[in-house]
Every structure is written in structure tokens, then in C-alpha cells.
mmCIF file of C-alpha atoms in Angstrom:
data_model
loop_
_atom_site.group_PDB
_atom_site.id
_atom_site.type_symbol
_atom_site.label_atom_id
_atom_site.label_comp_id
_atom_site.label_asym_id
_atom_site.label_seq_id
_atom_site.Cartn_x
_atom_site.Cartn_y
_atom_site.Cartn_z
ATOM 1 C CA UNK A 91 48.663 -29.936 -38.046
ATOM 2 C CA UNK A 92 49.274 -26.759 -36.903
ATOM 3 C CA UNK A 93 51.123 -26.874 -33.829
ATOM 4 C CA UNK A 94 49.155 -23.642 -31.965
ATOM 5 C CA UNK A 95 45.673 -26.152 -32.587
ATOM 6 C CA UNK A 96 47.628 -28.932 -31.671
ATOM 7 C CA UNK A 97 48.568 -26.893 -28.225
ATOM 8 C CA UNK A 98 45.099 -25.548 -27.478
ATOM 9 C CA UNK A 99 43.542 -28.725 -27.680
ATOM 10 C CA UNK A 100 46.205 -30.544 -25.423
ATOM 11 C CA UNK A 101 45.664 -27.793 -22.983
ATOM 12 C CA UNK A 102 41.464 -28.033 -22.798
ATOM 13 C CA UNK A 103 41.682 -31.829 -22.857
ATOM 14 C CA UNK A 104 45.032 -31.855 -20.116
ATOM 15 C CA UNK A 105 46.314 -34.249 -22.390
ATOM 16 C CA UNK A 106 49.911 -35.386 -23.261
ATOM 17 C CA UNK A 107 52.142 -34.568 -26.084
ATOM 18 C CA UNK A 108 52.169 -37.945 -27.190
ATOM 19 C CA UNK A 109 47.899 -38.331 -26.617
ATOM 20 C CA UNK A 110 47.171 -35.961 -29.682
ATOM 21 C CA UNK A 111 45.682 -37.412 -32.446
ATOM 22 C CA UNK A 112 43.139 -35.706 -35.069
ATOM 23 C CA UNK A 113 41.479 -39.064 -34.479
ATOM 24 C CA UNK A 114 39.990 -38.523 -30.905
ATOM 25 C CA UNK A 115 36.016 -38.249 -30.103
ATOM 26 C CA UNK A 116 34.472 -37.772 -27.582
ATOM 27 C CA UNK A 117 34.483 -41.404 -25.946
ATOM 28 C CA UNK A 118 38.640 -42.032 -26.519
ATOM 29 C CA UNK A 119 38.923 -38.482 -24.220
ATOM 30 C CA UNK A 120 37.872 -39.352 -20.311
ATOM 31 C CA UNK A 121 37.129 -35.654 -19.753
ATOM 32 C CA UNK A 122 35.120 -34.952 -22.679
ATOM 33 C CA UNK A 123 31.246 -33.909 -21.199
ATOM 34 C CA UNK A 124 28.980 -31.564 -21.605
ATOM 35 C CA UNK A 125 31.067 -29.181 -19.557
ATOM 36 C CA UNK A 126 34.444 -29.811 -21.334
ATOM 37 C CA UNK A 127 32.498 -29.111 -24.322
ATOM 38 C CA UNK A 128 31.217 -25.783 -23.247
ATOM 39 C CA UNK A 129 34.662 -24.765 -22.419
ATOM 40 C CA UNK A 130 35.632 -26.083 -25.786
ATOM 41 C CA UNK A 131 33.465 -23.937 -27.131
ATOM 42 C CA UNK A 132 33.918 -20.684 -25.696
ATOM 43 C CA UNK A 133 37.967 -21.202 -25.828
ATOM 44 C CA UNK A 134 37.139 -21.978 -29.378
ATOM 45 C CA UNK A 135 35.288 -18.490 -30.168
ATOM 46 C CA UNK A 136 37.328 -16.605 -28.276
ATOM 47 C CA UNK A 137 40.606 -17.917 -29.728
ATOM 48 C CA UNK A 138 39.432 -17.835 -33.625
ATOM 49 C CA UNK A 139 37.039 -15.107 -33.404
ATOM 50 C CA UNK A 140 33.889 -16.500 -34.496
ATOM 51 C CA UNK A 141 30.280 -17.594 -33.457
ATOM 52 C CA UNK A 142 29.565 -21.677 -33.889
ATOM 53 C CA UNK A 143 25.969 -22.047 -34.857
ATOM 54 C CA UNK A 144 24.312 -24.746 -32.313
ATOM 55 C CA UNK A 145 24.253 -27.617 -35.116
ATOM 56 C CA UNK A 146 27.860 -27.043 -35.521
ATOM 57 C CA UNK A 147 28.269 -27.079 -31.562
ATOM 58 C CA UNK A 148 26.095 -30.692 -31.184
ATOM 59 C CA UNK A 149 27.870 -31.612 -33.876
ATOM 60 C CA UNK A 150 31.670 -31.709 -32.920
ATOM 61 C CA UNK A 151 32.178 -34.623 -31.087
ATOM 62 C CA UNK A 152 35.915 -35.328 -32.452
ATOM 63 C CA UNK A 153 38.711 -33.564 -33.067
ATOM 64 C CA UNK A 154 38.648 -34.093 -37.066
ATOM 65 C CA UNK A 155 34.992 -32.736 -36.405
ATOM 66 C CA UNK A 156 36.430 -29.494 -34.600
ATOM 67 C CA UNK A 157 38.853 -28.835 -37.685
ATOM 68 C CA UNK A 158 36.310 -29.415 -40.246
ATOM 69 C CA UNK A 159 33.878 -26.636 -38.204
ATOM 70 C CA UNK A 160 36.449 -24.151 -38.435
ATOM 71 C CA UNK A 161 37.592 -24.856 -41.972
ATOM 72 C CA UNK A 162 34.428 -23.744 -42.759
ATOM 73 C CA UNK A 163 34.598 -21.004 -40.817
ATOM 74 C CA UNK A 164 37.522 -19.881 -42.891
ATOM 75 C CA UNK A 165 39.777 -21.059 -39.946
ATOM 76 C CA UNK A 166 42.736 -23.811 -41.491
ATOM 77 C CA UNK A 167 44.510 -25.239 -38.376
ATOM 78 C CA UNK A 168 45.135 -28.737 -40.357
ATOM 79 C CA UNK B 199 25.850 2.701 -14.193
ATOM 80 C CA UNK B 200 24.410 -0.334 -15.702
ATOM 81 C CA UNK B 201 24.122 0.515 -19.568
ATOM 82 C CA UNK B 202 20.459 -0.494 -20.095
ATOM 83 C CA UNK B 203 21.389 -3.651 -19.305
ATOM 84 C CA UNK B 204 18.226 -5.994 -19.816
ATOM 85 C CA UNK B 205 17.234 -7.207 -15.432
ATOM 86 C CA UNK B 206 14.550 -9.403 -14.990
ATOM 87 C CA UNK B 207 13.383 -9.004 -11.770
ATOM 88 C CA UNK B 208 11.098 -11.975 -10.479
ATOM 89 C CA UNK B 209 8.696 -10.690 -7.711
ATOM 90 C CA UNK B 210 9.730 -7.120 -9.073
ATOM 91 C CA UNK B 211 5.777 -5.709 -8.205
ATOM 92 C CA UNK B 212 6.587 -5.151 -4.679
ATOM 93 C CA UNK B 213 8.426 -5.808 -1.542
ATOM 94 C CA UNK B 214 12.227 -6.171 -1.350
ATOM 95 C CA UNK B 215 11.769 -7.173 -5.513
ATOM 96 C CA UNK B 216 10.183 -3.684 -6.270
ATOM 97 C CA UNK B 217 12.800 -2.110 -3.966
ATOM 98 C CA UNK B 218 15.686 -3.197 -6.486
ATOM 99 C CA UNK B 219 13.724 -3.004 -9.462
ATOM 100 C CA UNK B 220 13.546 0.963 -8.860
ATOM 101 C CA UNK B 221 17.061 1.243 -7.663
ATOM 102 C CA UNK B 222 18.266 -0.631 -11.031
ATOM 103 C CA UNK B 223 16.012 1.674 -12.419
ATOM 104 C CA UNK B 224 17.638 4.657 -11.406
ATOM 105 C CA UNK B 225 21.407 2.595 -12.386
ATOM 106 C CA UNK B 226 19.997 3.095 -15.827
ATOM 107 C CA UNK B 227 18.765 -0.261 -16.027
ATOM 108 C CA UNK B 228 16.303 -1.722 -18.589
ATOM 109 C CA UNK B 229 14.176 -3.394 -15.621
ATOM 110 C CA UNK B 230 11.159 -6.359 -16.855
ATOM 111 C CA UNK B 231 9.164 -7.317 -13.924
ATOM 112 C CA UNK B 232 8.088 -11.143 -13.635
ATOM 113 C CA UNK B 233 4.890 -11.173 -10.953
ATOM 114 C CA UNK B 234 2.131 -13.079 -10.337
ATOM 115 C CA UNK B 235 0.252 -10.138 -9.069
ATOM 116 C CA UNK B 236 -0.740 -8.010 -12.040
ATOM 117 C CA UNK B 237 -2.606 -5.354 -10.181
ATOM 118 C CA UNK B 238 0.911 -2.698 -9.546
ATOM 119 C CA UNK B 239 1.459 -3.628 -13.345
ATOM 120 C CA UNK B 240 -0.192 -0.410 -14.310
ATOM 121 C CA UNK B 241 1.671 2.024 -12.062
ATOM 122 C CA UNK B 242 5.091 0.273 -12.537
ATOM 123 C CA UNK B 243 4.527 0.115 -16.590
ATOM 124 C CA UNK B 244 5.614 3.835 -16.481
ATOM 125 C CA UNK B 245 9.167 2.537 -15.920
ATOM 126 C CA UNK B 246 8.878 -1.151 -16.038
ATOM 127 C CA UNK B 247 7.724 -3.232 -18.562
ATOM 128 C CA UNK B 248 5.610 -5.900 -16.800
ATOM 129 C CA UNK B 249 5.041 -9.707 -17.230
ATOM 130 C CA UNK B 250 2.357 -11.209 -15.451
ATOM 131 C CA UNK B 251 4.139 -14.847 -14.551
ATOM 132 C CA UNK B 252 3.742 -17.620 -12.108
ATOM 133 C CA UNK B 253 7.626 -18.804 -11.423
ATOM 134 C CA UNK B 254 6.433 -21.932 -10.668
ATOM 135 C CA UNK B 255 4.938 -22.585 -14.101
ATOM 136 C CA UNK B 256 7.534 -23.917 -16.643
ATOM 137 C CA UNK B 257 5.307 -23.037 -19.753
ATOM 138 C CA UNK B 258 4.355 -19.822 -18.426
ATOM 139 C CA UNK B 259 8.105 -18.805 -17.961
ATOM 140 C CA UNK B 260 8.865 -20.124 -21.217
ATOM 141 C CA UNK B 261 6.607 -18.241 -22.953
ATOM 142 C CA UNK B 262 7.474 -15.039 -21.123
ATOM 143 C CA UNK B 263 11.613 -15.756 -21.497
ATOM 144 C CA UNK B 264 10.877 -16.099 -25.485
ATOM 145 C CA UNK B 265 8.663 -12.787 -25.504
ATOM 146 C CA UNK B 266 11.421 -10.965 -23.630
ATOM 147 C CA UNK B 267 14.466 -12.515 -25.960
ATOM 148 C CA UNK B 268 12.049 -11.671 -29.002
ATOM 149 C CA UNK B 269 11.881 -7.744 -28.009
ATOM 150 C CA UNK B 270 14.999 -7.174 -26.338
ATOM 151 C CA UNK B 271 17.259 -9.804 -28.044
ATOM 152 C CA UNK B 272 18.879 -11.041 -24.585
ATOM 153 C CA UNK B 273 18.732 -10.957 -20.601
ATOM 154 C CA UNK B 274 21.921 -9.564 -18.992
ATOM 155 C CA UNK B 275 20.827 -10.070 -15.540
ATOM 156 C CA UNK B 276 18.425 -12.117 -13.643
ATOM 157 C CA UNK B 277 17.234 -11.589 -10.354
ATOM 158 C CA UNK B 278 15.370 -14.582 -8.780
ATOM 159 C CA UNK B 279 13.703 -12.900 -5.787
ATOM 160 C CA UNK B 280 10.116 -14.225 -6.071
ATOM 161 C CA UNK B 281 9.297 -16.354 -2.736
ATOM 162 C CA UNK B 282 7.408 -16.763 0.162
ATOM 163 C CA UNK B 283 7.884 -16.699 4.003
ATOM 164 C CA UNK B 284 6.876 -19.963 6.145
ATOM 165 C CA UNK B 285 7.521 -20.666 9.749
ATOM 166 C CA UNK B 286 6.169 -23.552 10.761
ATOM 167 C CA UNK B 287 7.799 -25.906 13.573
ATOM 168 C CA UNK B 288 8.415 -29.305 12.610
ATOM 169 C CA UNK B 289 6.591 -30.409 15.756
ATOM 170 C CA UNK B 290 4.248 -27.940 17.427
ATOM 171 C CA UNK B 291 2.633 -30.074 20.894
ATOM 172 C CA UNK B 292 0.738 -27.349 21.540
ATOM 173 C CA UNK B 293 -1.452 -27.750 18.817
ATOM 174 C CA UNK B 294 -3.741 -30.699 18.849
ATOM 175 C CA UNK B 295 -5.212 -30.516 15.356
ATOM 176 C CA UNK B 296 -1.977 -29.503 13.139
ATOM 177 C CA UNK B 297 1.008 -30.997 15.587
ATOM 178 C CA UNK B 298 3.679 -32.026 12.775
ATOM 179 C CA UNK B 299 4.900 -29.767 9.916
ATOM 180 C CA UNK B 300 2.145 -29.913 7.133
ATOM 181 C CA UNK B 301 3.451 -31.120 4.474
ATOM 182 C CA UNK B 302 1.254 -29.505 2.055
ATOM 183 C CA UNK B 303 2.886 -26.454 3.220
ATOM 184 C CA UNK B 304 6.190 -28.035 3.149
ATOM 185 C CA UNK B 305 6.188 -28.720 -0.849
ATOM 186 C CA UNK B 306 4.572 -25.111 -1.605
ATOM 187 C CA UNK B 307 7.476 -23.331 0.005
ATOM 188 C CA UNK B 308 10.111 -25.733 -2.169
ATOM 189 C CA UNK B 309 8.110 -24.820 -4.879
ATOM 190 C CA UNK B 310 8.016 -21.102 -4.491
ATOM 191 C CA UNK B 311 11.245 -20.678 -3.455
ATOM 192 C CA UNK B 312 13.077 -23.548 -4.427
ATOM 193 C CA UNK B 313 11.961 -24.763 -7.986
ATOM 194 C CA UNK B 314 11.086 -21.142 -9.352
ATOM 195 C CA UNK B 315 14.580 -20.319 -9.339
ATOM 196 C CA UNK B 316 15.407 -23.942 -11.048
ATOM 197 C CA UNK B 317 13.394 -22.969 -13.475
ATOM 198 C CA UNK B 318 13.735 -19.740 -13.938
ATOM 199 C CA UNK B 319 17.797 -19.916 -14.233
ATOM 200 C CA UNK B 320 17.516 -22.867 -16.462
ATOM 201 C CA UNK B 321 16.005 -20.966 -19.233
ATOM 202 C CA UNK B 322 17.514 -17.975 -18.851
ATOM 203 C CA UNK B 323 20.564 -19.563 -18.749
ATOM 204 C CA UNK B 324 19.924 -21.156 -21.877
ATOM 205 C CA UNK B 325 19.091 -17.899 -23.428
ATOM 206 C CA UNK B 326 22.439 -16.092 -21.899
ATOM 207 C CA UNK B 327 24.459 -19.480 -23.349
ATOM 208 C CA UNK B 328 22.757 -19.550 -27.183
ATOM 209 C CA UNK B 329 22.868 -15.573 -27.351
ATOM 210 C CA UNK B 330 26.418 -15.716 -25.454
ATOM 211 C CA UNK B 331 25.810 -13.199 -23.648
ATOM 212 C CA UNK B 332 28.128 -12.853 -20.182
ATOM 213 C CA UNK B 333 24.887 -12.356 -17.588
ATOM 214 C CA UNK B 334 24.626 -12.492 -14.195
ATOM 215 C CA UNK B 335 22.591 -14.346 -11.970
ATOM 216 C CA UNK B 336 21.729 -13.224 -8.685
ATOM 217 C CA UNK B 337 19.883 -15.588 -6.242
ATOM 218 C CA UNK B 338 18.024 -13.574 -3.213
ATOM 219 C CA UNK B 339 18.442 -16.421 -0.380
ATOM 220 C CA UNK B 340 17.953 -15.579 3.630
ATOM 221 C CA UNK B 341 20.053 -15.703 6.777
ATOM 222 C CA UNK B 342 17.530 -18.739 7.645
ATOM 223 C CA UNK B 343 19.664 -20.907 4.903
ATOM 224 C CA UNK B 344 21.858 -21.341 8.126
ATOM 225 C CA UNK B 345 19.145 -23.298 9.668
ATOM 226 C CA UNK B 346 16.673 -21.064 11.992
ATOM 227 C CA UNK B 347 14.621 -22.938 13.823
ATOM 228 C CA UNK B 348 11.170 -22.883 13.197
ATOM 229 C CA UNK B 349 11.558 -22.373 9.716
ATOM 230 C CA UNK B 350 11.924 -26.232 8.508
ATOM 231 C CA UNK B 351 10.660 -25.721 4.709
ATOM 232 C CA UNK B 352 11.877 -22.071 4.323
ATOM 233 C CA UNK B 353 15.349 -22.997 5.287
ATOM 234 C CA UNK B 354 15.200 -25.826 2.903
ATOM 235 C CA UNK B 355 14.534 -23.428 0.124
ATOM 236 C CA UNK B 356 17.246 -21.294 0.546
ATOM 237 C CA UNK B 357 19.911 -23.527 1.567
ATOM 238 C CA UNK B 358 19.142 -25.172 -1.910
ATOM 239 C CA UNK B 359 18.945 -21.958 -3.597
ATOM 240 C CA UNK B 360 22.679 -21.359 -2.123
ATOM 241 C CA UNK B 361 24.128 -24.666 -3.031
ATOM 242 C CA UNK B 362 22.619 -23.900 -6.594
ATOM 243 C CA UNK B 363 24.066 -21.024 -6.634
ATOM 244 C CA UNK B 364 28.099 -22.458 -6.097
ATOM 245 C CA UNK B 365 26.870 -25.297 -8.819
ATOM 246 C CA UNK B 366 26.339 -22.935 -11.691
ATOM 247 C CA UNK B 367 29.076 -20.307 -10.771
ATOM 248 C CA UNK B 368 31.333 -23.531 -11.695
ATOM 249 C CA UNK B 369 28.908 -24.582 -14.748
ATOM 250 C CA UNK B 370 28.095 -21.226 -16.469
ATOM 251 C CA UNK B 371 31.462 -19.371 -15.712
ATOM 252 C CA UNK B 372 32.985 -20.977 -18.532
ATOM 253 C CA UNK B 373 30.537 -18.852 -20.827
ATOM 254 C CA UNK B 374 31.468 -15.998 -18.165
ATOM 255 C CA UNK B 375 27.878 -16.352 -16.821
ATOM 256 C CA UNK B 376 28.360 -15.574 -13.280
ATOM 257 C CA UNK B 377 26.327 -16.755 -10.608
ATOM 258 C CA UNK B 378 26.100 -15.088 -6.846
ATOM 259 C CA UNK B 379 23.559 -14.962 -4.309
ATOM 260 C CA UNK B 380 22.603 -12.361 -1.294
ATOM 261 C CA UNK B 381 21.311 -13.695 2.064
ATOM 262 C CA UNK B 382 19.589 -10.684 3.811
ATOM 263 C CA UNK B 383 19.946 -10.553 7.713
ATOM 264 C CA UNK B 384 16.210 -8.570 9.056
ATOM 265 C CA UNK B 385 15.693 -5.222 6.751
ATOM 266 C CA UNK B 386 13.911 -2.680 7.871
ATOM 267 C CA UNK B 387 10.689 -3.211 5.706
ATOM 268 C CA UNK B 388 6.815 -3.012 6.476
ATOM 269 C CA UNK B 389 6.514 -6.876 5.633
ATOM 270 C CA UNK B 390 8.838 -7.025 8.683
ATOM 271 C CA UNK B 391 7.135 -5.059 10.717
ATOM 272 C CA UNK B 392 4.113 -7.013 10.129
ATOM 273 C CA UNK B 393 5.623 -10.207 10.605
ATOM 274 C CA UNK B 394 7.876 -9.647 13.925
ATOM 275 C CA UNK B 395 6.720 -7.322 17.187
ATOM 276 C CA UNK B 396 8.181 -4.593 18.371
ATOM 277 C CA UNK B 397 9.947 -7.101 20.913
ATOM 278 C CA UNK B 398 11.173 -9.405 18.880
ATOM 279 C CA UNK B 399 12.462 -6.579 16.777
ATOM 280 C CA UNK B 400 14.025 -4.948 19.513
ATOM 281 C CA UNK B 401 15.352 -8.671 20.600
ATOM 282 C CA UNK B 402 16.624 -8.976 16.825
ATOM 283 C CA UNK B 403 19.085 -5.514 17.091
ATOM 284 C CA UNK B 404 20.215 -6.533 20.331
ATOM 285 C CA UNK B 405 21.495 -10.470 18.668
ATOM 286 C CA UNK B 406 22.876 -8.418 15.540
ATOM 287 C CA UNK B 407 26.747 -7.236 16.067
ATOM 288 C CA UNK B 408 25.750 -3.677 14.221
ATOM 289 C CA UNK B 409 22.768 -3.386 17.141
ATOM 290 C CA UNK B 410 20.369 -2.521 13.731
ATOM 291 C CA UNK B 411 18.089 -4.095 11.200
ATOM 292 C CA UNK B 412 19.174 -3.278 7.389
ATOM 293 C CA UNK B 413 17.953 -1.173 4.707
ATOM 294 C CA UNK B 414 16.872 -1.635 1.932
ATOM 295 C CA UNK B 415 19.087 -0.035 0.097
ATOM 296 C CA UNK B 416 22.138 -2.124 1.713
ATOM 297 C CA UNK B 417 20.539 -5.098 -0.306
ATOM 298 C CA UNK B 418 20.459 -2.992 -3.615
ATOM 299 C CA UNK B 419 23.966 -1.974 -2.877
ATOM 300 C CA UNK B 420 24.979 -5.945 -2.660
ATOM 301 C CA UNK B 421 22.866 -6.702 -5.884
ATOM 302 C CA UNK B 422 25.513 -3.722 -7.601
ATOM 303 C CA UNK B 423 27.941 -5.156 -6.385
ATOM 304 C CA UNK B 424 27.290 -8.591 -7.636
ATOM 305 C CA UNK B 425 26.539 -7.387 -11.180
ATOM 306 C CA UNK B 426 29.476 -5.272 -11.745
ATOM 307 C CA UNK B 427 32.431 -6.893 -9.902
ATOM 308 C CA UNK B 428 33.406 -9.145 -13.189
ATOM 309 C CA UNK B 429 35.109 -11.286 -10.765
ATOM 310 C CA UNK B 430 32.552 -12.302 -8.262
ATOM 311 C CA UNK B 431 31.066 -16.151 -8.725
ATOM 312 C CA UNK B 432 29.885 -18.310 -6.585
ATOM 313 C CA UNK B 433 29.350 -15.947 -3.692
ATOM 314 C CA UNK B 434 26.544 -15.904 -0.890
ATOM 315 C CA UNK B 435 26.683 -11.959 0.341
ATOM 316 C CA UNK B 436 25.229 -12.188 3.638
ATOM 317 C CA UNK B 437 23.925 -8.931 4.370
ATOM 318 C CA UNK B 438 23.036 -8.758 7.680
ATOM 319 C CA UNK B 439 25.171 -6.762 10.219
ATOM 320 C CA UNK B 440 27.035 -9.718 11.047
ATOM 321 C CA UNK B 441 24.228 -11.610 12.392
ATOM 322 C CA UNK B 442 25.393 -14.951 10.823
ATOM 323 C CA UNK B 443 28.988 -14.990 11.775
#
């Protein structure tokens, strides 16, 4: 895993070092609500200079799907 | 200068809304007036793009916002100005026919002054988010939000507007959308002189630390400040000569 991406996710969701995993999803992360999701989207768009479509935004419900979505945009963080 | 920013002003066909529209137009804004009264549109359409919209009607707002997005691509600024003033005591012992505050009047004021702000902002903010527009929402409140005797409904509506301003400032900031309110005090307008007699205006001037009424230009300056200052968010700009302090 790209350390920069891992640090980015940890910062957004306030995760401790040992708490990160690609398999984490919305249910696993207590503060991943719709407002946190907005923050995630704007930060992803700004950091990777991409624009996410509405379907992509709605479907990103786990760290894994975030990685897949970024790959679909030509951004490889895995 | 506002660099052709697309600015929607509700209740922009008359009064304070029109004054804001004219001032922002002079600052090079692209002005879109939403108003339920289309009578002045023929004159206003020389400079403004006018839409007949009842801002308490969800469907009408949705249709108008859709038309605007199709035409301009995005909305940069929303000024929620439309509203009515209603003054009535909670209990008027001098009026045996209408002793208690009319519930119908209460609901009407809440609908026009509060619901409309919710409806307009939810639809415009949705578009700002979808289009990644780092927009600005300006809600016109009032010093009555502090709790002015004789204005239960109006004060409740404006206090609600200020509460929503703070909520949206937090919710939408992540998208770069800022939300602020302007709370005018007594402003030297025809509607003020129509509503208040000469003695009352004199008393208000006396109560105001600045010892005068405000001018429309003071409100306009606050609106421009709210649009242009990129770090002002969740503020209620009290433009009242110090009346509420």
C-alpha cells in the first residue's frame, strides 16, 4: 500500500496506525457518515486532481472501492 | 469585481432585494431575479434575467433552478432575501375579535421567511456540490432574530434562518461553499417609512448608538464582503448601527 494514501485515509478518518486496512468499510469506521464522506470526496478530488462522478461517489463505501475508483481514474495507490 | 458570477437573488424585483441586485450588477455580477411578482420584469430584464417563482413552492423552485443550470451551467451565489414582515403580539387584550396571535399568520410567515430559505438553499447547494462550485449562500436575517416584542413569527423565522446559516456553514464548508447571514437593523427605505411613523423613526434613531438609520448601501457592502472574503463563514453580519449590542 502506498504510504501517502494510507496516511491520507488515516488523517481523514482519524485512524490510528494499526487500525488501517484495505477491507475497512463504512460500517467499520464510526465517523464515516455522509458529512465525512463529503470531506473524503473533496479531499480525494483535490489531492489527485480528479473529478468523481455521482455514481462513483455513491459506490465508494470501503477503502477497497476507493482504491478501485482511483485506479479507474488512472491513479494507482495500491 | 464579481467577474460575471451567476447570482440568484430571491425577492429581487423590489425593495432591498432590488437594491442588492442593482449593486451587484454594477460590480459585474450576472443577476438572476427570482420573484413571485412578475410586474417589474419588463423593466428589470434590461439588466437582469428574471424568473417568476414562488419560493415556497418546491416544484417551482426545482424547475427554475434546472432552467438556470441549463442556461448558465452553475450558480455561484444565492441571496435568500425574499420574505415578509408580520407584527402581531402573542396576546392582544385590546382586540376581542382576534385576542390571540393568528396561527394562520404564524404559519404563513414561517412558510415564506423560513421554509423558502430551506427549499432554495437545498436545491442550489445540491447543484453547487454536483458542479463543484465553491459558492456562497447569503441569508437575509433581521435584528428581530434576537427576539423583538410583537414579532413572534418573524423573529422565530429569522432566528431559524440564522441557525440554518450556522449549520450549513459547517456542513457545506468541506465543498468550499460558504454560508453567511446579514441582519439589517432599521434601514432608510420606503418600506420603513411606510411601516413606521415619524415619531417611532425618531425614537429608533435615538436608541441606535450611531443615532441614524442605515442606508441600503450598508447592506450591499455587507453582501459584497460576504461574497468576496473567502474566510468568512457562518457569520451573521449585524448591520444595525450597534442597535443590538
